[in-house]
Amino acid sequence: MPQNSPHRLNVIGCLLVLVLQAGLAPHIAIMSVVPDLSMCFCIVIAMRTKPEAACIYAFFMGLFSDLIATGPLGASAIVFAVITYIVARLAPGMFCESYGGRVFTAIGAVIVGQILFAVVYSIIGTVDNVYYSLVMRVLPGAVYNALIVVVFSLLFRKSHGKTSSATSLKDRLPKI
Amino acid sequence: MSLVACCLCAVVLLTFWMREPETGALHSIRDKSTAITAPLLNAGAFITTPLRAMTSGFDSAHLSEDEYQQLISDNETLRSENVQLQEYQQENDRLSALLGLKDAYGLESTGARVISQSLDSWNRTITINKGSQAGLRAGMPVMNANGLIGQTESVGPDSSLVRLITDEQSAVGVFVQSNRVEGILTGSSDGTLYLRYVGVDSAVKVGDNIITSGAGGVYPKGITVGTVYSVDFQSTDIYQTIVVHPITKVDTYEEVLVVTGSEATVNPGDGTSGTGADSSAATGTATGTATAGE
């Protein structure tokens, strides 16, 4: 198999998730909370990709998500890029050596991502009351997206096996 | 390095997006992408029909016996009121004809079907299956059988995005039907409607009907929006805190009417008409108080 096969898989996955985000996500909203499949997928990819590549994937996923949604163009792009970069940096760390650790990190990333959205939207003036947004949108959104990210993690675990393209912390440490 | 580059690009895009007019290049790209994703939304709606039917069943399953009896009672009352109103309508038609007045509420409208609820959690919108090919434009009021639900924000050839009045970026010029007190109805992040800029000296009661005032020229005058749910104010307040219960719920997939014109007041905005009380993201956030005259 060629060496860039994981990237090809990632790109196909990104396209598939964008289609699902556009066609399915609005219909499976619960109490006005629409799942952010794109962000969840970016986080899962970030676990297995190098930070620079994950960041670029996330930027374009965010850009396309913005195009098919109703928010300002660029908001998701910046949030996705920041979140995935942080996750990709953390991925080889102690939290992500095990499957449980990766899921835990992914859920944390989803929560931080939702908070970042609230911050970005309040800066650009789309959200009037940050407190209400945290309670009414960030919290329910974090719960729903956390469930989605767990499902994606399971799917990716099966499709990619237990191997990761990201370098582990152990490999990065200087050999004494 | 890639993070910095991505963040810079995103900030530049955001800046252009916020500063350009509704007819700008980025907004046009968004409109085109909305048109492309409309078939996907249609397909999604078709696929998830059984799921939604099940959810709807669960929603109505919790109706108690008291609520059921109350609904039956309400239904009978409304039937009798409807007969009475029809009599008044006929009388009004006769008198209006005598006086040579035009029907102020003769709205021209196009029916459309809701194909999707909000596309993300941060905006309260719906997507409908009619667009510019059916004569729709941005800024047209959207109603259902009961009353006002929002206004078209972006219009593609075969689909349109409607921003609901419950969205926190929406503002509608309204008045209280009983005493004609004017105010601005705004949405919020949790979907609650607030009637703002009503002074503490104005007598607003729970149960009062709220109808559009026509201020701003976007929404026609006289469309029912909701009823007053609660009124609250302190002695030091300038304005009352009035919560309005929307007369219509847009949680279900249903047909809507897009008001394409009226003999009296409908004046669809082109993205720059947010000069009065009626506005949304398409026309800018409303400021100040309603100034509609009767």
Coordinates of C-alpha atoms in Angstrom, one line a residue:
Chain A
M1 CA 0.0 0.0 0.0
P2 CA 1.3 3.5 -0.7
Q3 CA 2.5 5.5 2.3
N4 CA -0.2 8.2 2.1
S5 CA -3.0 5.7 2.4
P6 CA -4.1 7.0 5.8
H7 CA -4.3 10.5 4.3
R8 CA -6.5 9.2 1.5
L9 CA -8.7 7.5 4.1
N10 CA -8.9 10.8 6.1
V11 CA -9.9 12.8 3.0
I12 CA -12.6 10.3 2.1
G13 CA -13.8 10.3 5.7
C14 CA -13.8 14.1 5.7
L15 CA -16.0 14.2 2.5
L16 CA -18.3 11.6 3.9
V17 CA -18.7 13.4 7.2
L18 CA -19.4 16.7 5.4
V19 CA -22.1 15.1 3.4
L20 CA -23.6 13.7 6.7
Q21 CA -23.3 17.1 8.3
A22 CA -25.1 18.7 5.5
G23 CA -27.8 16.1 5.0
L24 CA -28.3 14.2 8.2
A25 CA -27.1 16.3 11.2
P26 CA -30.0 18.9 11.1
H27 CA -32.5 16.0 11.1
I28 CA -31.1 14.3 14.2
A29 CA -31.0 17.5 16.3
I30 CA -32.2 17.0 19.9
M31 CA -33.8 20.0 21.5
S32 CA -32.4 22.4 18.9
V33 CA -28.8 21.0 19.5
V34 CA -27.4 20.0 16.1
P35 CA -24.5 17.5 16.4
D36 CA -21.2 18.9 15.0
L37 CA -20.0 15.8 13.1
S38 CA -17.3 17.7 11.4
M39 CA -15.7 18.8 14.7
C40 CA -15.9 15.4 16.2
F41 CA -14.3 13.8 13.1
C42 CA -11.5 16.4 13.1
I43 CA -10.8 15.6 16.8
V44 CA -10.6 11.9 16.1
I45 CA -8.3 12.5 13.1
A46 CA -6.1 14.7 15.2
M47 CA -5.5 11.7 17.5
R48 CA -3.8 9.9 14.6
T49 CA -2.2 12.6 12.6
K50 CA 0.7 15.0 13.0
P51 CA -0.3 18.4 14.3
E52 CA 0.4 20.3 11.1
A53 CA -1.6 18.0 8.9
A54 CA -4.4 17.7 11.4
C55 CA -4.6 21.5 11.6
I56 CA -4.9 21.8 7.8
Y57 CA -7.6 19.0 7.6
A58 CA -9.5 20.8 10.4
F59 CA -9.2 24.2 8.7
F60 CA -10.8 23.0 5.5
M61 CA -13.4 20.9 7.3
G62 CA -14.3 24.0 9.3
L63 CA -14.4 26.1 6.1
F64 CA -16.8 23.7 4.4
S65 CA -18.8 23.4 7.6
D66 CA -19.2 27.1 7.6
L67 CA -20.3 27.1 4.0
I68 CA -23.1 24.6 4.6
A69 CA -24.2 26.1 8.0
T70 CA -25.6 29.5 8.9
G71 CA -22.8 31.0 11.0
P72 CA -20.2 33.5 9.9
L73 CA -17.6 32.1 7.4
G74 CA -14.3 31.3 9.2
A75 CA -15.7 30.7 12.7
S76 CA -15.6 27.0 12.5
A77 CA -12.4 27.0 10.6
I78 CA -10.5 28.8 13.4
V79 CA -12.1 26.7 16.2
F80 CA -11.5 23.4 14.5
A81 CA -7.9 24.4 13.6
V82 CA -7.1 25.4 17.2
I83 CA -8.8 22.4 18.8
T84 CA -7.2 19.8 16.5
Y85 CA -3.8 21.3 16.8
I86 CA -4.0 21.1 20.6
V87 CA -5.4 17.5 20.5
A88 CA -2.7 16.4 18.0
R89 CA 0.0 17.9 20.3
L90 CA -1.5 16.1 23.2
A91 CA -2.1 12.8 21.3
P92 CA 1.4 11.3 21.9
G93 CA 1.2 12.4 25.5
M94 CA 0.3 10.4 28.5
F95 CA -3.5 10.8 28.1
C96 CA -3.6 9.2 24.7
E97 CA -1.4 6.2 25.0
S98 CA -4.5 4.0 25.8
Y99 CA -7.9 3.9 24.0
G100 CA -9.7 5.2 27.1
G101 CA -7.3 8.1 27.3
R102 CA -8.0 9.0 23.7
V103 CA -11.7 9.0 24.3
F104 CA -11.2 11.1 27.4
T105 CA -9.1 13.6 25.5
A106 CA -11.6 13.7 22.7
I107 CA -14.5 14.5 25.1
G108 CA -12.4 17.2 26.7
A109 CA -11.6 18.6 23.3
V110 CA -15.3 18.7 22.4
I111 CA -16.1 20.7 25.5
V112 CA -13.3 23.1 24.8
G113 CA -14.4 23.4 21.2
Q114 CA -17.9 24.4 22.2
I115 CA -16.6 27.0 24.6
L116 CA -14.3 28.3 21.9
F117 CA -17.4 28.7 19.7
A118 CA -19.1 30.7 22.4
V119 CA -16.1 32.9 22.7
V120 CA -15.7 33.5 18.9
Y121 CA -19.5 34.2 18.5
S122 CA -19.5 36.6 21.4
I123 CA -16.5 38.4 20.0
I124 CA -18.1 38.9 16.6
G125 CA -21.4 39.8 18.2
T126 CA -23.6 36.9 17.2
V127 CA -24.2 35.9 20.8
D128 CA -25.7 38.5 23.1
N129 CA -25.6 36.7 26.4
V130 CA -22.5 34.5 27.0
Y131 CA -23.9 33.0 30.2
Y132 CA -27.1 31.8 28.6
S133 CA -25.2 30.5 25.6
L134 CA -23.0 28.5 27.9
V135 CA -26.0 26.9 29.6
M136 CA -28.3 26.6 26.6
R137 CA -25.9 25.8 23.8
V138 CA -22.4 24.9 25.0
L139 CA -23.4 22.4 27.6
P140 CA -26.0 20.4 25.6
G141 CA -23.8 20.6 22.5
A142 CA -20.9 19.3 24.5
V143 CA -22.9 16.3 25.8
Y144 CA -24.3 15.4 22.4
N145 CA -21.0 15.9 20.5
A146 CA -19.2 13.9 23.2
L147 CA -21.4 10.9 22.4
I148 CA -20.7 11.4 18.7
V149 CA -17.0 11.6 19.3
V150 CA -17.1 8.3 21.2
V151 CA -18.9 6.6 18.3
F152 CA -16.3 8.0 15.9
S153 CA -13.5 6.8 18.1
L154 CA -15.0 3.3 18.0
L155 CA -15.3 3.4 14.3
F156 CA -11.8 4.7 13.8
R157 CA -10.5 2.1 16.2
K158 CA -11.9 -0.6 14.0
S159 CA -11.0 1.0 10.6
H160 CA -7.4 2.0 11.5
G161 CA -6.6 -0.7 14.0
K162 CA -4.5 0.3 17.0
T163 CA -1.7 1.8 15.0
S164 CA -1.3 5.5 15.0
S165 CA 0.5 7.7 12.5
A166 CA 1.3 10.1 15.3
T167 CA 4.7 9.7 17.0
S168 CA 4.3 8.5 20.5
L169 CA 5.8 10.4 23.4
K170 CA 8.2 7.5 24.1
D171 CA 9.6 7.8 20.6
R172 CA 10.0 11.5 21.0
L173 CA 12.0 11.4 24.2
P174 CA 15.8 11.5 23.7
K175 CA 17.5 8.1 24.1
I176 CA 19.9 8.1 27.0
Chain B
M1 CA 3.4 27.3 11.6
S2 CA 0.3 25.7 9.9
L3 CA -1.8 26.7 12.9
V4 CA -0.8 30.4 12.6
A5 CA -1.4 30.3 8.8
C6 CA -4.9 28.7 9.3
C7 CA -5.8 31.1 12.1
L8 CA -4.8 34.1 10.0
C9 CA -6.8 32.9 7.0
A10 CA -9.8 32.3 9.2
V11 CA -9.6 35.7 10.8
V12 CA -9.2 37.3 7.4
L13 CA -12.3 35.4 6.1
L14 CA -14.3 36.4 9.2
T15 CA -13.3 40.0 8.8
F16 CA -14.4 40.1 5.2
W17 CA -17.6 38.2 6.0
M18 CA -18.6 40.7 8.7
R19 CA -17.7 43.7 6.6
E20 CA -19.0 42.9 3.2
P21 CA -22.7 43.5 2.3
E22 CA -25.2 40.7 1.8
T23 CA -24.5 40.8 -1.9
G24 CA -20.7 40.3 -1.4
A25 CA -18.6 37.5 -2.8
L26 CA -18.4 35.4 0.3
H27 CA -22.2 35.6 0.9
S28 CA -22.8 34.7 -2.7
I29 CA -20.6 31.6 -2.3
R30 CA -22.6 30.7 0.9
D31 CA -25.8 31.1 -1.1
K32 CA -24.5 28.8 -3.8
S33 CA -23.4 26.2 -1.3
T34 CA -26.9 26.4 0.3
A35 CA -28.3 25.6 -3.1
I36 CA -26.0 22.6 -3.5
T37 CA -26.8 21.2 -0.1
A38 CA -30.6 21.5 -0.5
P39 CA -30.9 18.1 -2.2
L40 CA -28.9 16.6 0.6
L41 CA -31.3 18.1 3.1
N42 CA -34.3 16.8 1.2
A43 CA -32.7 13.3 1.1
G44 CA -31.9 13.5 4.9
A45 CA -35.5 14.6 5.6
F46 CA -36.8 11.6 3.6
I47 CA -34.4 9.1 5.3
T48 CA -35.2 10.4 8.8
T49 CA -39.0 10.5 8.4
P50 CA -39.6 7.4 10.5
L51 CA -37.3 8.6 13.2
R52 CA -39.0 11.9 13.4
A53 CA -42.4 10.3 13.4
M54 CA -41.3 8.2 16.4
T55 CA -39.9 11.3 18.2
S56 CA -43.1 13.2 17.5
G57 CA -45.1 10.3 19.0
F58 CA -43.0 10.3 22.1
D59 CA -43.4 14.1 22.4
S60 CA -47.2 13.8 22.4
A61 CA -47.3 10.7 24.5
H62 CA -46.9 12.6 27.8
L63 CA -50.2 14.5 27.4
S64 CA -52.1 14.1 30.6
E65 CA -55.9 13.5 30.9
D66 CA -56.4 17.1 32.2
E67 CA -54.4 18.5 29.3
Y68 CA -56.4 16.4 26.9
Q69 CA -59.8 17.6 28.4
Q70 CA -58.5 21.2 28.3
L71 CA -57.6 20.8 24.6
I72 CA -61.1 19.5 23.8
S73 CA -62.6 22.4 25.7
D74 CA -60.4 24.9 24.0
N75 CA -61.3 23.4 20.6
E76 CA -65.0 23.8 21.3
T77 CA -64.5 27.4 22.4
L78 CA -62.4 28.2 19.4
R79 CA -65.0 26.6 17.1
S80 CA -67.7 28.9 18.4
E81 CA -65.4 31.9 18.3
N82 CA -64.5 31.1 14.7
V83 CA -68.2 31.2 13.7
Q84 CA -68.5 34.5 15.4
L85 CA -65.4 35.8 13.7
Q86 CA -66.7 34.7 10.3
E87 CA -69.8 36.8 10.9
Y88 CA -67.6 39.8 11.9
Q89 CA -65.5 39.2 8.7
Q90 CA -68.5 39.3 6.5
E91 CA -69.8 42.4 8.2
N92 CA -66.3 44.0 7.9
D93 CA -66.2 43.2 4.2
R94 CA -69.6 44.8 3.7
L95 CA -68.7 47.9 5.6
S96 CA -65.2 48.2 4.0
A97 CA -66.7 47.9 0.6
L98 CA -69.1 50.6 1.5
L99 CA -66.3 52.9 2.6
G100 CA -64.1 51.9 -0.4
L101 CA -61.2 50.7 1.9
K102 CA -58.6 48.2 0.8
D103 CA -58.2 45.0 2.7
A104 CA -55.1 45.8 4.8
Y105 CA -54.3 42.1 5.3
G106 CA -54.7 40.9 1.7
L107 CA -51.4 39.1 1.6
E108 CA -50.0 37.3 -1.5
S109 CA -48.1 34.3 -0.4
T110 CA -46.4 31.1 -1.7
G111 CA -46.6 27.8 0.1
A112 CA -43.4 26.0 0.9
R113 CA -42.3 22.9 2.8
V114 CA -39.8 22.9 5.6
I115 CA -37.0 20.5 4.6
S116 CA -34.7 21.1 7.5
Q117 CA -34.4 22.6 11.0
S118 CA -31.4 24.6 12.1
L119 CA -28.2 23.7 10.4
D120 CA -26.2 24.3 13.5
S121 CA -26.8 24.8 17.2
W122 CA -26.0 28.5 17.2
N123 CA -28.7 29.8 14.9
R124 CA -32.5 29.2 14.9
T125 CA -33.3 28.7 11.3
I126 CA -35.2 26.5 8.9
T127 CA -34.7 25.7 5.3
I128 CA -37.6 25.6 2.9
N129 CA -37.9 24.1 -0.5
K130 CA -38.7 27.2 -2.5
G131 CA -36.3 29.8 -3.7
S132 CA -35.7 32.5 -6.3
Q133 CA -37.3 30.4 -9.0
A134 CA -40.6 30.7 -7.1
G135 CA -40.2 34.4 -6.8
L136 CA -38.7 34.5 -3.3
R137 CA -36.3 37.1 -2.2
A138 CA -34.3 37.8 1.0
G139 CA -36.3 39.6 3.6
M140 CA -39.7 38.2 2.9
P141 CA -41.9 37.3 6.0
V142 CA -42.7 33.7 6.6
M143 CA -45.8 32.5 8.3
N144 CA -47.6 29.3 9.0
A145 CA -51.3 28.7 9.6
N146 CA -51.2 30.3 13.0
G147 CA -48.9 33.3 12.7
L148 CA -45.5 34.7 12.0
I149 CA -42.4 32.5 12.2
G150 CA -39.6 34.4 10.6
Q151 CA -38.1 35.9 7.5
T152 CA -36.1 34.7 4.5
E153 CA -32.4 35.4 5.0
S154 CA -30.7 33.8 2.0
V155 CA -32.4 32.6 -1.1
G156 CA -31.1 30.0 -3.5
P157 CA -32.8 28.8 -6.8
D158 CA -34.7 26.0 -5.1
S159 CA -34.3 26.6 -1.4
S160 CA -34.3 29.4 1.1
L161 CA -32.9 29.9 4.6
V162 CA -35.5 31.4 7.0
R163 CA -34.3 33.0 10.3
L164 CA -36.9 32.4 12.9
I165 CA -38.2 35.1 15.2
T166 CA -37.0 33.0 18.2
D167 CA -33.3 33.5 17.0
E168 CA -31.4 36.0 19.1
Q169 CA -30.5 38.0 16.0
S170 CA -34.2 38.6 15.1
A171 CA -36.2 41.6 16.0
V172 CA -39.8 42.3 15.1
G173 CA -41.8 45.6 15.6
V174 CA -45.0 44.6 17.4
F175 CA -47.7 46.0 19.6
V176 CA -50.0 44.6 22.3
Q177 CA -53.4 44.1 20.6
S178 CA -55.5 45.2 23.6
N179 CA -53.9 48.6 24.3
R180 CA -51.7 49.2 21.2
V181 CA -48.5 49.5 23.3
E182 CA -45.6 49.2 21.0
G183 CA -42.4 47.3 21.5
I184 CA -39.7 45.2 19.8
L185 CA -40.0 41.4 20.0
T186 CA -36.6 39.7 20.2
G187 CA -35.5 36.1 20.4
S188 CA -32.9 34.7 22.7
S189 CA -30.4 31.9 22.9
D190 CA -32.9 29.5 24.6
G191 CA -35.6 30.4 22.1
T192 CA -37.7 32.6 24.5
L193 CA -39.3 35.6 23.0
Y194 CA -39.0 38.9 24.9
L195 CA -41.0 42.0 24.3
R196 CA -38.6 44.9 24.9
Y197 CA -38.8 48.6 25.3
V198 CA -42.2 48.6 27.0
G199 CA -42.2 51.2 29.8
V200 CA -43.3 50.3 33.3
D201 CA -46.3 52.6 33.0
S202 CA -47.8 50.6 30.2
A203 CA -50.5 48.1 31.3
V204 CA -49.6 44.8 29.8
K205 CA -51.4 41.7 31.1
V206 CA -50.6 38.0 30.9
G207 CA -52.6 36.5 27.9
D208 CA -52.6 39.7 25.8
N209 CA -52.1 39.0 22.1
I210 CA -49.0 40.4 20.4
I211 CA -49.3 41.3 16.7
T212 CA -46.9 42.8 14.2
S213 CA -47.0 46.6 14.0
G214 CA -45.6 46.9 10.4
A215 CA -42.8 49.2 11.6
G216 CA -39.7 48.8 9.5
G217 CA -41.7 47.7 6.5
V218 CA -40.5 44.0 6.5
Y219 CA -43.4 42.3 8.3
P220 CA -47.0 43.3 7.4
K221 CA -49.1 44.8 10.1
G222 CA -51.5 42.7 12.0
I223 CA -49.9 39.2 11.9
T224 CA -50.3 37.3 15.2
V225 CA -47.0 36.5 16.8
G226 CA -47.8 35.2 20.3
T227 CA -49.3 35.9 23.7
V228 CA -47.9 37.5 26.8
Y229 CA -46.6 34.7 29.1
S230 CA -45.3 36.8 32.0
V231 CA -44.7 40.4 33.0
D232 CA -42.1 41.4 35.5
F233 CA -40.5 44.7 36.6
Q234 CA -38.9 46.3 39.6
S235 CA -39.6 49.8 40.8
T236 CA -36.3 51.0 39.6
D237 CA -36.7 49.6 36.1
I238 CA -37.4 51.7 33.0
Y239 CA -38.8 48.9 31.0
Q240 CA -40.8 45.8 31.8
T241 CA -39.5 42.3 31.3
I242 CA -42.2 40.7 29.2
V243 CA -41.9 37.1 28.1
V244 CA -44.0 36.2 25.0
H245 CA -45.2 32.7 24.3
P246 CA -45.0 32.1 20.5
I247 CA -48.3 31.3 18.9
T248 CA -46.7 28.8 16.6
K249 CA -44.1 26.1 17.2
V250 CA -41.7 25.4 14.4
D251 CA -40.3 22.2 15.8
T252 CA -42.3 20.1 13.4
Y253 CA -41.8 19.7 9.7
E254 CA -44.7 21.5 8.1
E255 CA -45.8 23.7 5.4
V256 CA -45.2 27.5 5.6
L257 CA -46.4 30.5 3.7
V258 CA -43.9 33.0 2.4
V259 CA -45.5 36.4 2.0
T260 CA -44.4 37.6 -1.4
G261 CA -46.5 40.8 -1.4
S262 CA -49.5 42.6 0.0
E263 CA -51.6 45.5 -0.9
A264 CA -50.5 47.3 2.2
T265 CA -47.2 46.9 3.8
V266 CA -44.9 44.1 2.7
N267 CA -41.6 45.5 1.5
P268 CA -39.0 42.8 1.3
G269 CA -35.5 44.0 2.2
D270 CA -32.5 43.5 0.0
G271 CA -30.2 43.3 2.9
T272 CA -30.0 47.0 3.5
S273 CA -33.5 47.9 4.7
G274 CA -33.0 47.5 8.4
T275 CA -34.1 51.1 9.1
G276 CA -37.0 50.3 11.3
A277 CA -38.0 47.8 14.0
D278 CA -38.1 44.7 11.9
S279 CA -34.8 43.1 11.3
S280 CA -32.8 40.0 11.4
A281 CA -29.3 39.0 10.5
A282 CA -30.2 39.9 7.0
T283 CA -31.0 43.4 7.8
G284 CA -29.0 44.3 10.8
T285 CA -29.9 44.2 14.5
A286 CA -32.6 46.6 15.6
T287 CA -31.8 49.4 17.9
G288 CA -34.0 51.9 19.6
T289 CA -37.7 51.7 20.0
A290 CA -40.5 51.0 17.6
T291 CA -41.8 54.1 15.8
A292 CA -44.7 52.7 13.9
G293 CA -47.7 54.8 13.5
E294 CA -51.2 53.4 13.5

